[in-house]
């Protein structure tokens, strides 16, 4: 059996299993709580696995392995940033958010403020961040297919992206949060198993001597000892001050972004108690921590055994490093048949990763549209739960279609890099509003709206005029140059700007509800009345 046939077979098996889960979940999705929050029926361990499944995206598996394989030490900075970010989510957000809200991030913000403007801003922000993140997954799907089947045509890659989009819409429309969560749990187990297997085979090949692995990686990279030192991609001498600022900007976006990601935030509503919310984050940190240590071996292993040139030749952004490594180590250990099987297995796992994450993102954005924009802004709180769920399913179609179209145009960009942009946007708009709402008594509607629109708008504006969009060989548009902002990641400017907008916006308005703040403070710390969180 060829690697293409085997890959398709394994992938179809996974799709069949997840569709069965989705059908089962659809029969147990009876109301809005089931659709948005899975009936709050998941344990801390189950939700921790689902969080891991949500977080360990194509960016982690394909993008980071590729960045390490091409850039050595500097590529591993992504792993460190993604992991440290969970401490912010655990200490500042997870438990308090679960206690204060009901279905979406906007539930927390709207509790003591004017609901319509706040929910509008939060809904817009959620959809924008989700689409940025969805882009990365779609690009990963296109890269995988071109590697597996040798497709070079844009049409073939576009067809794959469309297939992934259709499947994610099916998961969300029929399975809701229950179906999506179980798909993420299955995917997390598969991804960890695949990553551990490849890691053990690579380490075994080097007699479990990490120094030997790193030496070979440096030799095969064509960059020598510089491959194992900082400064190959970020903060290089050629980049000067701009490079150093870009590195700081990237670090800020990665560390602060997780606590503002909508598809991660809604996971805290799926557990029955605040203790389970804490426990699920601890489980998530454990699983994700192990996984990011494995990416170190995957990335340097790919550089050592496949070679940086061969990886860049297959995919200039490095998105195919992990599957290429699977094929190579399979050939070495088991012969050519083993390489074919391992490539097929890892490709199927990567597809599973993409499907699970895009379904979580689509659910987060469609939930926000129906619960925040449709029910509370357009219908002014008069929509029934049944209407809400129906609109959520319709919006899943629309958001999926937008992600498919954008994904087809962004295929030249590295998926981990695309996710870093999503993190920057989330940290700039959502995080200031959430933290001010939970911890600042004086915070009000004007401040919340200013923080979200100011942070979100500045991040997107700066990205639009950065080397990511134009003016560089790897830009979205290579034939034009209208960039004037020198940094690839806007976080160093947009994140402080979001916090400043929230601060000054609050001071400009006299609106203030001390009674409501006292109530939400008690609720966030104790969980009392959390199930009944509504606008007042």
Coordinates of C-alpha atoms in Angstrom, one line a residue:
X1 CA 0.0 0.0 0.0
X2 CA 1.4 3.4 -1.0
X3 CA 1.9 6.1 1.6
X4 CA -0.8 8.2 0.0
X5 CA -3.4 5.3 0.1
X6 CA -2.4 4.5 3.7
X7 CA -2.6 8.1 4.8
X8 CA -6.0 8.5 3.3
X9 CA -7.2 5.3 4.9
X10 CA -6.0 6.3 8.4
X11 CA -7.4 9.8 8.0
X12 CA -10.8 8.4 6.9
X13 CA -10.8 6.1 9.9
X14 CA -10.2 9.1 12.2
X15 CA -12.9 11.1 10.4
X16 CA -15.4 8.2 10.7
X17 CA -14.7 7.9 14.4
X18 CA -15.2 11.6 15.0
X19 CA -18.3 11.7 12.9
X20 CA -19.8 8.9 15.1
X21 CA -18.9 11.0 18.2
X22 CA -20.6 14.0 16.6
X23 CA -23.8 12.1 15.8
X24 CA -23.8 10.8 19.4
X25 CA -23.2 14.3 20.8
X26 CA -26.0 15.7 18.6
X27 CA -28.5 13.4 20.3
X28 CA -27.4 14.7 23.7
X29 CA -27.4 18.4 22.8
X30 CA -30.8 19.5 23.9
X31 CA -30.4 23.2 25.0
X32 CA -28.0 26.1 24.8
X33 CA -26.0 24.9 27.8
X34 CA -25.3 21.6 26.0
X35 CA -24.4 23.4 22.8
X36 CA -22.2 26.1 24.3
X37 CA -20.7 24.4 27.4
X38 CA -21.3 20.7 26.9
X39 CA -23.8 20.7 29.7
X40 CA -20.9 21.6 32.1
X41 CA -20.5 17.8 32.4
X42 CA -16.7 17.4 31.8
X43 CA -14.3 16.5 34.6
X44 CA -11.1 18.5 35.2
X45 CA -9.0 15.7 33.6
X46 CA -11.3 15.4 30.5
X47 CA -11.3 19.2 30.1
X48 CA -7.5 19.3 30.6
X49 CA -7.1 16.8 27.7
X50 CA -9.5 18.9 25.6
X51 CA -7.6 22.1 26.4
X52 CA -4.4 20.3 25.3
X53 CA -6.2 19.2 22.1
X54 CA -7.3 22.7 21.5
X55 CA -3.9 24.3 22.2
X56 CA -1.6 21.7 20.5
X57 CA -2.6 22.9 17.1
X58 CA -1.0 22.6 13.7
X59 CA 1.1 25.5 14.7
X60 CA 2.6 23.5 17.6
X61 CA 3.1 20.2 15.8
X62 CA 4.0 21.4 12.3
X63 CA 5.0 25.1 12.7
X64 CA 7.3 24.9 15.8
X65 CA 9.0 21.7 14.6
X66 CA 9.7 23.5 11.3
X67 CA 10.9 26.7 12.9
X68 CA 13.4 24.7 15.1
X69 CA 14.5 22.6 12.1
X70 CA 15.2 25.8 10.1
X71 CA 16.3 28.3 12.8
X72 CA 17.6 26.1 15.7
X73 CA 17.6 27.7 19.1
X74 CA 15.4 30.7 18.0
X75 CA 12.7 28.4 16.8
X76 CA 12.4 26.9 20.3
X77 CA 11.5 30.3 21.7
X78 CA 7.9 29.6 20.4
X79 CA 7.6 26.5 22.6
X80 CA 8.8 28.4 25.7
X81 CA 6.4 31.3 25.1
X82 CA 3.4 29.0 24.5
X83 CA 4.1 27.1 27.7
X84 CA 4.8 30.0 30.0
X85 CA 1.6 31.6 28.8
X86 CA -0.4 29.0 30.7
X87 CA 0.8 30.4 34.1
X88 CA -1.0 33.7 33.2
X89 CA -4.1 31.8 32.3
X90 CA -4.0 29.7 35.5
X91 CA -3.2 32.4 38.0
X92 CA -5.3 35.3 36.6
X93 CA -8.1 34.0 34.4
X94 CA -9.2 30.4 34.5
X95 CA -11.1 30.1 37.8
X96 CA -12.3 33.7 38.0
X97 CA -13.7 33.6 34.4
X98 CA -15.5 30.3 35.0
X99 CA -17.2 31.7 38.1
X100 CA -18.1 35.0 36.6
X101 CA -19.5 34.1 33.2
X102 CA -21.9 31.6 31.6
X103 CA -21.0 30.9 27.9
X104 CA -18.7 33.5 26.5
X105 CA -16.0 36.1 27.5
X106 CA -18.6 38.9 27.0
X107 CA -20.7 37.4 29.8
X108 CA -18.1 38.6 32.3
X109 CA -17.7 42.1 30.7
X110 CA -21.4 42.8 30.3
X111 CA -22.3 41.9 33.9
X112 CA -21.7 45.3 35.4
X113 CA -21.7 47.4 32.2
X114 CA -24.0 48.4 29.4
X115 CA -24.5 45.1 27.6
X116 CA -25.0 46.0 24.0
X117 CA -21.8 48.0 23.2
X118 CA -19.6 45.7 25.3
X119 CA -21.1 42.5 23.7
X120 CA -20.7 44.0 20.3
X121 CA -17.0 44.7 20.9
X122 CA -16.4 41.3 22.4
X123 CA -18.2 39.5 19.6
X124 CA -16.2 41.3 16.9
X125 CA -12.9 40.6 18.7
X126 CA -13.7 36.9 19.2
X127 CA -14.5 36.4 15.5
X128 CA -11.4 38.3 14.3
X129 CA -9.0 36.4 16.7
X130 CA -10.6 33.1 15.7
X131 CA -10.2 33.8 12.0
X132 CA -6.5 34.6 12.5
X133 CA -6.1 31.3 14.3
X134 CA -8.1 29.4 11.7
X135 CA -5.9 30.7 9.0
X136 CA -2.9 28.9 10.5
X137 CA -4.7 25.6 10.6
X138 CA -5.9 25.9 7.0
X139 CA -2.3 26.7 5.9
X140 CA -1.1 23.6 7.8
X141 CA -3.6 21.4 6.0
X142 CA -2.5 22.7 2.5
X143 CA 1.2 22.0 3.4
X144 CA 0.4 18.4 4.5
X145 CA -1.4 17.5 1.4
X146 CA 1.3 18.9 -0.9
X147 CA 3.9 16.7 1.0
X148 CA 1.8 13.5 1.0
X149 CA 0.5 13.5 -2.5
X150 CA 3.1 15.7 -4.3
X151 CA 0.4 18.2 -5.2
X152 CA 1.9 21.5 -6.3
X153 CA -1.2 23.0 -7.8
X154 CA -3.0 25.7 -5.9
X155 CA -6.3 24.0 -6.8
X156 CA -5.4 20.8 -5.0
X157 CA -4.3 22.7 -1.9
X158 CA -7.4 24.8 -2.0
X159 CA -9.6 21.7 -2.3
X160 CA -8.0 20.3 0.8
X161 CA -8.6 23.5 2.7
X162 CA -12.2 23.4 1.6
X163 CA -12.6 19.8 2.8
X164 CA -11.2 20.6 6.3
X165 CA -13.5 23.6 6.4
X166 CA -16.6 21.5 5.6
X167 CA -15.7 18.9 8.2
X168 CA -15.2 21.5 10.9
X169 CA -18.6 23.0 10.1
X170 CA -20.2 19.5 10.5
X171 CA -18.6 19.0 13.9
X172 CA -19.8 22.3 15.2
X173 CA -23.3 22.4 13.6
X174 CA -24.2 18.9 14.8
X175 CA -22.0 18.1 17.8
X176 CA -21.8 21.5 19.6
X177 CA -19.4 21.7 22.5
X178 CA -20.0 18.0 23.5
X179 CA -18.9 16.7 20.1
X180 CA -16.1 19.2 19.7
X181 CA -14.7 18.3 23.2
X182 CA -14.6 14.6 22.6
X183 CA -13.0 15.1 19.2
X184 CA -10.3 17.2 20.9
X185 CA -9.8 14.5 23.6
X186 CA -9.3 11.8 21.0
X187 CA -7.0 14.0 19.0
X188 CA -4.9 14.9 22.1
X189 CA -4.3 11.2 22.8
X190 CA -3.4 10.5 19.2
X191 CA -1.0 13.5 18.9
X192 CA 0.8 12.7 22.2
X193 CA 1.2 9.1 21.1
X194 CA 2.5 10.0 17.7
X195 CA 4.9 12.6 19.1
X196 CA 6.3 10.3 21.8
X197 CA 6.8 7.5 19.3
X198 CA 8.8 9.7 16.9
X199 CA 10.8 11.2 19.8
X200 CA 11.8 7.8 21.2
X201 CA 12.8 6.5 17.7
X202 CA 14.9 9.7 17.1
X203 CA 16.6 9.5 20.5
X204 CA 17.1 5.8 20.1
X205 CA 18.9 6.4 16.8
X206 CA 21.3 8.7 18.7
X207 CA 21.6 6.3 21.6
X208 CA 19.6 8.7 23.8
X209 CA 22.5 11.1 23.6
X210 CA 21.0 14.6 23.2
X211 CA 24.5 16.2 22.6
X212 CA 25.1 13.9 19.7
X213 CA 21.6 14.8 18.2
X214 CA 22.3 18.6 18.6
X215 CA 25.8 18.2 17.0
X216 CA 24.4 16.4 14.0
X217 CA 21.6 19.0 13.7
X218 CA 24.1 21.8 13.7
X219 CA 26.2 20.1 11.1
X220 CA 23.3 19.3 8.8
X221 CA 21.8 22.8 9.1
X222 CA 24.6 24.4 7.1
X223 CA 24.9 27.0 9.8
X224 CA 27.3 25.3 12.2
X225 CA 27.4 26.2 15.9
X226 CA 25.3 29.3 15.2
X227 CA 22.3 26.9 14.8
X228 CA 22.5 26.2 18.6
X229 CA 22.9 29.8 19.7
X230 CA 20.4 32.7 19.8
X231 CA 20.4 35.3 17.1
X232 CA 19.9 33.2 13.9
X233 CA 16.3 34.5 13.3
X234 CA 15.6 37.1 16.0
X235 CA 17.8 39.8 17.2
X236 CA 20.5 39.2 14.6
X237 CA 23.3 41.7 14.1
X238 CA 21.9 42.5 10.6
X239 CA 18.5 43.3 12.1
X240 CA 19.9 45.6 14.8
X241 CA 17.5 47.2 17.2
X242 CA 14.5 46.2 15.2
X243 CA 15.3 42.5 15.6
X244 CA 15.6 42.8 19.3
X245 CA 12.3 44.7 19.6
X246 CA 10.6 42.0 17.4
X247 CA 11.8 39.3 19.7
X248 CA 10.4 41.2 22.8
X249 CA 7.2 41.7 20.9
X250 CA 6.9 38.1 20.0
X251 CA 7.5 37.1 23.6
X252 CA 4.9 39.4 24.9
X253 CA 2.3 38.2 22.4
X254 CA 3.0 34.5 23.2
X255 CA 3.0 34.9 27.0
X256 CA -0.1 37.1 27.3
X257 CA -2.1 35.9 24.3
X258 CA -3.3 32.6 25.7
X259 CA -5.4 34.2 28.5
X260 CA -7.3 36.2 25.8
X261 CA -7.9 33.4 23.2
X262 CA -11.7 32.9 22.9
X263 CA -11.6 29.1 22.1
X264 CA -9.5 28.5 25.2
X265 CA -11.6 30.8 27.4
X266 CA -14.9 29.0 26.6
X267 CA -13.3 25.7 27.7
X268 CA -13.5 26.9 31.4
X269 CA -17.3 26.9 31.1
X270 CA -17.5 23.2 30.4
X271 CA -16.7 22.1 34.0
X272 CA -19.1 22.0 36.9
X273 CA -17.0 23.8 39.5
X274 CA -14.2 26.3 39.9
X275 CA -12.0 23.6 41.4
X276 CA -12.4 21.6 38.1
X277 CA -11.5 24.7 36.2
X278 CA -8.2 24.9 38.1
X279 CA -7.6 21.2 37.8
X280 CA -8.2 21.3 34.0
X281 CA -5.6 24.0 33.5
X282 CA -3.1 21.9 35.6
X283 CA -3.8 18.9 33.4
X284 CA -3.5 21.0 30.4
X285 CA -0.1 22.4 31.5
X286 CA 1.2 18.9 32.2
X287 CA 0.2 17.6 28.8
X288 CA 1.3 20.7 26.9
X289 CA 4.6 20.9 28.8
X290 CA 5.6 17.4 27.8
X291 CA 4.5 18.0 24.2
X292 CA 6.7 21.2 23.9
X293 CA 9.7 19.3 25.2
X294 CA 9.0 16.7 22.5
X295 CA 9.0 19.5 19.8
X296 CA 12.7 20.1 20.7
X297 CA 13.6 16.6 19.6
X298 CA 11.2 16.7 16.6
X299 CA 12.7 20.0 15.4
X300 CA 16.4 19.2 15.9
X301 CA 15.8 15.6 14.8
X302 CA 14.4 16.8 11.5
X303 CA 17.4 19.1 11.0
X304 CA 19.8 16.3 11.8
X305 CA 18.2 13.5 9.8
X306 CA 16.4 15.3 7.0
X307 CA 18.5 18.4 6.7
X308 CA 17.4 22.0 6.7
X309 CA 17.8 22.4 2.9
X310 CA 15.6 19.4 2.2
X311 CA 12.9 20.7 4.6
X312 CA 13.0 24.2 3.1
X313 CA 12.9 22.8 -0.4
X314 CA 9.7 20.9 0.4
X315 CA 8.1 23.8 2.2
X316 CA 10.0 27.1 2.6
X317 CA 8.2 27.9 5.9
X318 CA 9.2 24.5 7.3
X319 CA 5.6 23.3 7.9
X320 CA 6.4 19.8 6.7
X321 CA 9.5 19.1 9.0
X322 CA 7.6 16.7 11.4
X323 CA 6.1 14.4 8.7
X324 CA 9.4 14.4 6.7
X325 CA 11.2 13.3 10.0
X326 CA 8.6 10.6 10.5
X327 CA 9.3 9.2 7.0
X328 CA 13.1 9.4 7.4
X329 CA 13.3 7.8 10.9
X330 CA 10.8 5.1 9.8
X331 CA 13.1 4.3 6.8
X332 CA 16.2 4.1 9.1
X333 CA 14.6 1.9 11.8
X334 CA 12.1 -0.2 9.9
X335 CA 13.0 0.0 6.3
X336 CA 11.0 1.8 3.5
X337 CA 7.7 0.2 4.5
X338 CA 8.2 1.5 8.0
X339 CA 8.8 5.0 6.6
X340 CA 5.6 4.9 4.5
X341 CA 3.6 3.7 7.5
X342 CA 5.1 6.3 9.9
X343 CA 4.6 9.2 7.5
X344 CA 0.9 8.1 7.0
X345 CA 0.3 7.9 10.7
X346 CA 1.9 11.3 11.5
X347 CA 0.1 12.9 8.6
X348 CA -3.2 11.4 9.8
X349 CA -2.5 12.7 13.3
X350 CA -1.7 16.1 11.9
X351 CA -4.9 16.2 10.0
X352 CA -6.7 15.1 13.2
X353 CA -5.0 18.0 15.0
X354 CA -6.2 20.5 12.4
X355 CA -9.8 19.3 12.4
X356 CA -10.1 19.3 16.2
X357 CA -8.6 22.8 16.6
X358 CA -10.6 24.4 13.7
X359 CA -13.8 23.0 15.2
X360 CA -13.0 24.5 18.6
X361 CA -12.3 27.9 16.9
X362 CA -15.5 27.8 14.8
X363 CA -17.5 26.9 17.9
X364 CA -16.0 29.9 19.9
X365 CA -16.7 32.4 17.1
X366 CA -20.2 31.1 16.2
X367 CA -21.2 31.0 19.9
X368 CA -20.1 34.6 20.4
X369 CA -22.0 35.7 17.3
X370 CA -25.2 34.0 18.4
X371 CA -25.0 34.6 22.2
X372 CA -23.5 38.0 22.2
X373 CA -24.4 39.7 18.9
X374 CA -27.7 38.1 17.9
X375 CA -29.3 37.4 21.2
X376 CA -28.2 40.4 23.2
X377 CA -27.4 43.1 20.6
X378 CA -29.8 42.5 17.7
X379 CA -32.7 40.9 19.7
X380 CA -32.0 42.9 22.9
X381 CA -32.1 39.8 25.1
X382 CA -35.5 38.6 23.7
X383 CA -34.2 35.6 21.7
X384 CA -35.0 32.1 22.9
X385 CA -32.3 29.5 23.6
X386 CA -33.5 27.6 20.6
X387 CA -33.1 30.6 18.3
X388 CA -29.6 31.2 19.7
X389 CA -28.5 27.7 18.9
X390 CA -30.0 27.9 15.4
X391 CA -28.2 31.1 14.6
X392 CA -24.9 29.7 16.0
X393 CA -25.2 26.8 13.5
X394 CA -25.8 29.2 10.6
X395 CA -22.9 31.4 11.6
X396 CA -20.6 28.4 11.7
X397 CA -21.2 28.0 8.0
X398 CA -20.4 31.6 7.3
X399 CA -17.2 31.7 9.5
X400 CA -16.1 28.4 8.0
X401 CA -16.5 29.8 4.5
X402 CA -14.4 33.0 5.4
X403 CA -11.7 30.8 6.9
X404 CA -11.5 28.6 3.8
X405 CA -11.2 31.6 1.4
X406 CA -8.5 33.3 3.5
X407 CA -6.6 30.1 4.1
X408 CA -6.2 29.6 0.4
X409 CA -4.4 33.0 0.1
X410 CA -2.1 32.6 3.1
X411 CA -0.3 29.4 2.2
X412 CA 3.2 30.9 2.0
X413 CA 3.3 31.8 5.7
X414 CA 4.6 29.6 8.6
X415 CA 1.7 28.3 10.7
X416 CA 3.4 29.0 14.1
X417 CA 4.0 32.6 12.9
X418 CA 0.4 33.0 12.0
X419 CA -0.7 31.8 15.4
X420 CA 1.7 34.3 17.0
X421 CA -0.2 37.1 15.2
X422 CA -3.5 35.7 16.6
X423 CA -2.0 35.7 20.1
X424 CA -0.9 39.4 19.6
X425 CA -4.4 40.4 18.6
X426 CA -6.0 38.5 21.6
X427 CA -3.5 39.9 24.1
X428 CA -4.1 43.5 22.7
X429 CA -7.9 43.6 22.8
X430 CA -9.4 40.8 25.0
X431 CA -6.9 40.5 27.8
X432 CA -6.9 44.2 29.0
X433 CA -10.8 44.1 29.0
X434 CA -10.9 40.8 31.0
X435 CA -8.3 41.8 33.6
X436 CA -9.7 45.3 34.2
X437 CA -13.2 43.8 34.5
X438 CA -12.1 41.3 37.1
X439 CA -9.7 43.4 39.1
X440 CA -10.5 47.2 38.7
X441 CA -13.5 48.5 40.6
X442 CA -13.6 51.8 38.6
X443 CA -13.7 50.0 35.1
X444 CA -16.8 50.9 33.0
X445 CA -18.4 50.5 29.6
X446 CA -16.4 53.2 27.8
X447 CA -13.1 51.6 29.1
X448 CA -14.1 48.1 28.0
X449 CA -15.1 49.2 24.5
X450 CA -12.0 51.4 24.2
X451 CA -9.7 48.5 25.4
X452 CA -11.1 46.0 22.9
X453 CA -11.3 48.2 19.9
X454 CA -8.1 50.1 20.7
X455 CA -6.0 46.9 21.1
X456 CA -7.7 45.0 18.3
X457 CA -7.6 47.9 15.9
X458 CA -4.0 48.8 16.6
X459 CA -2.8 45.2 16.2
X460 CA -4.5 44.7 12.9
X461 CA -3.5 48.2 11.6
X462 CA 0.2 47.5 12.4
X463 CA 0.1 44.0 10.9
X464 CA -1.4 45.4 7.7
X465 CA 1.6 47.8 7.2
X466 CA 4.2 45.3 8.4
X467 CA 6.6 43.0 6.4
X468 CA 4.1 40.2 7.0
X469 CA 1.7 41.6 4.4
X470 CA 4.1 43.3 1.9
X471 CA 7.7 44.2 1.3
X472 CA 9.5 40.9 1.9
X473 CA 9.9 37.6 0.0
X474 CA 7.7 35.7 2.5
X475 CA 5.0 38.3 2.7
X476 CA 1.4 37.7 1.8
X477 CA 1.7 40.0 -1.2
X478 CA 5.2 39.7 -2.7
X479 CA 4.7 42.0 -5.7
X480 CA 3.9 45.2 -3.8
X481 CA 5.5 47.1 -0.9
X482 CA 3.5 49.4 1.3
X483 CA 5.0 48.5 4.7
X484 CA 6.3 51.1 7.0
X485 CA 6.0 49.3 10.4
X486 CA 9.3 47.4 10.7
X487 CA 8.3 44.6 13.2
X488 CA 6.7 41.4 12.2
X489 CA 4.7 41.1 15.5
X490 CA 2.8 44.2 16.7
X491 CA 2.5 43.1 20.4
X492 CA 5.1 45.5 21.8
X493 CA 3.0 48.4 20.7
X494 CA -0.6 47.1 20.5
X495 CA -0.7 45.3 23.9
X496 CA 0.3 48.4 26.0
X497 CA -1.9 50.5 23.7
X498 CA -4.9 48.3 24.5
X499 CA -4.3 48.6 28.3
X500 CA -3.9 52.4 27.9
X501 CA -7.1 52.7 25.9
X502 CA -9.0 50.8 28.6
X503 CA -7.4 53.0 31.3
X504 CA -8.1 56.4 29.7
X505 CA -11.5 55.3 28.4
X506 CA -12.5 54.5 31.9
X507 CA -11.3 57.9 33.3
X508 CA -13.2 59.8 30.6
X509 CA -16.6 58.3 31.7
X510 CA -18.3 58.9 35.0
X511 CA -20.2 55.6 34.8
X512 CA -19.4 53.4 37.8
X513 CA -21.3 50.6 39.5
X514 CA -19.7 49.7 42.8
X515 CA -22.5 47.4 43.7
X516 CA -22.2 45.2 40.6
X517 CA -18.4 45.1 41.1
X518 CA -18.8 43.8 44.6
X519 CA -21.2 41.2 43.3
X520 CA -18.9 40.0 40.5
X521 CA -15.9 40.0 42.9
X522 CA -17.7 37.7 45.3
X523 CA -18.9 35.5 42.4
X524 CA -15.5 35.3 40.8
X525 CA -13.8 34.3 44.0
X526 CA -16.5 31.9 45.3
X527 CA -18.5 30.8 42.3
X528 CA -21.8 31.7 44.0
X529 CA -24.5 32.3 41.4
X530 CA -22.2 31.6 38.5
X531 CA -24.8 29.4 36.7
X532 CA -27.2 32.3 36.5
X533 CA -24.8 34.9 35.0
X534 CA -26.9 37.3 32.9
X535 CA -26.9 41.0 32.0
X536 CA -28.2 43.5 34.5

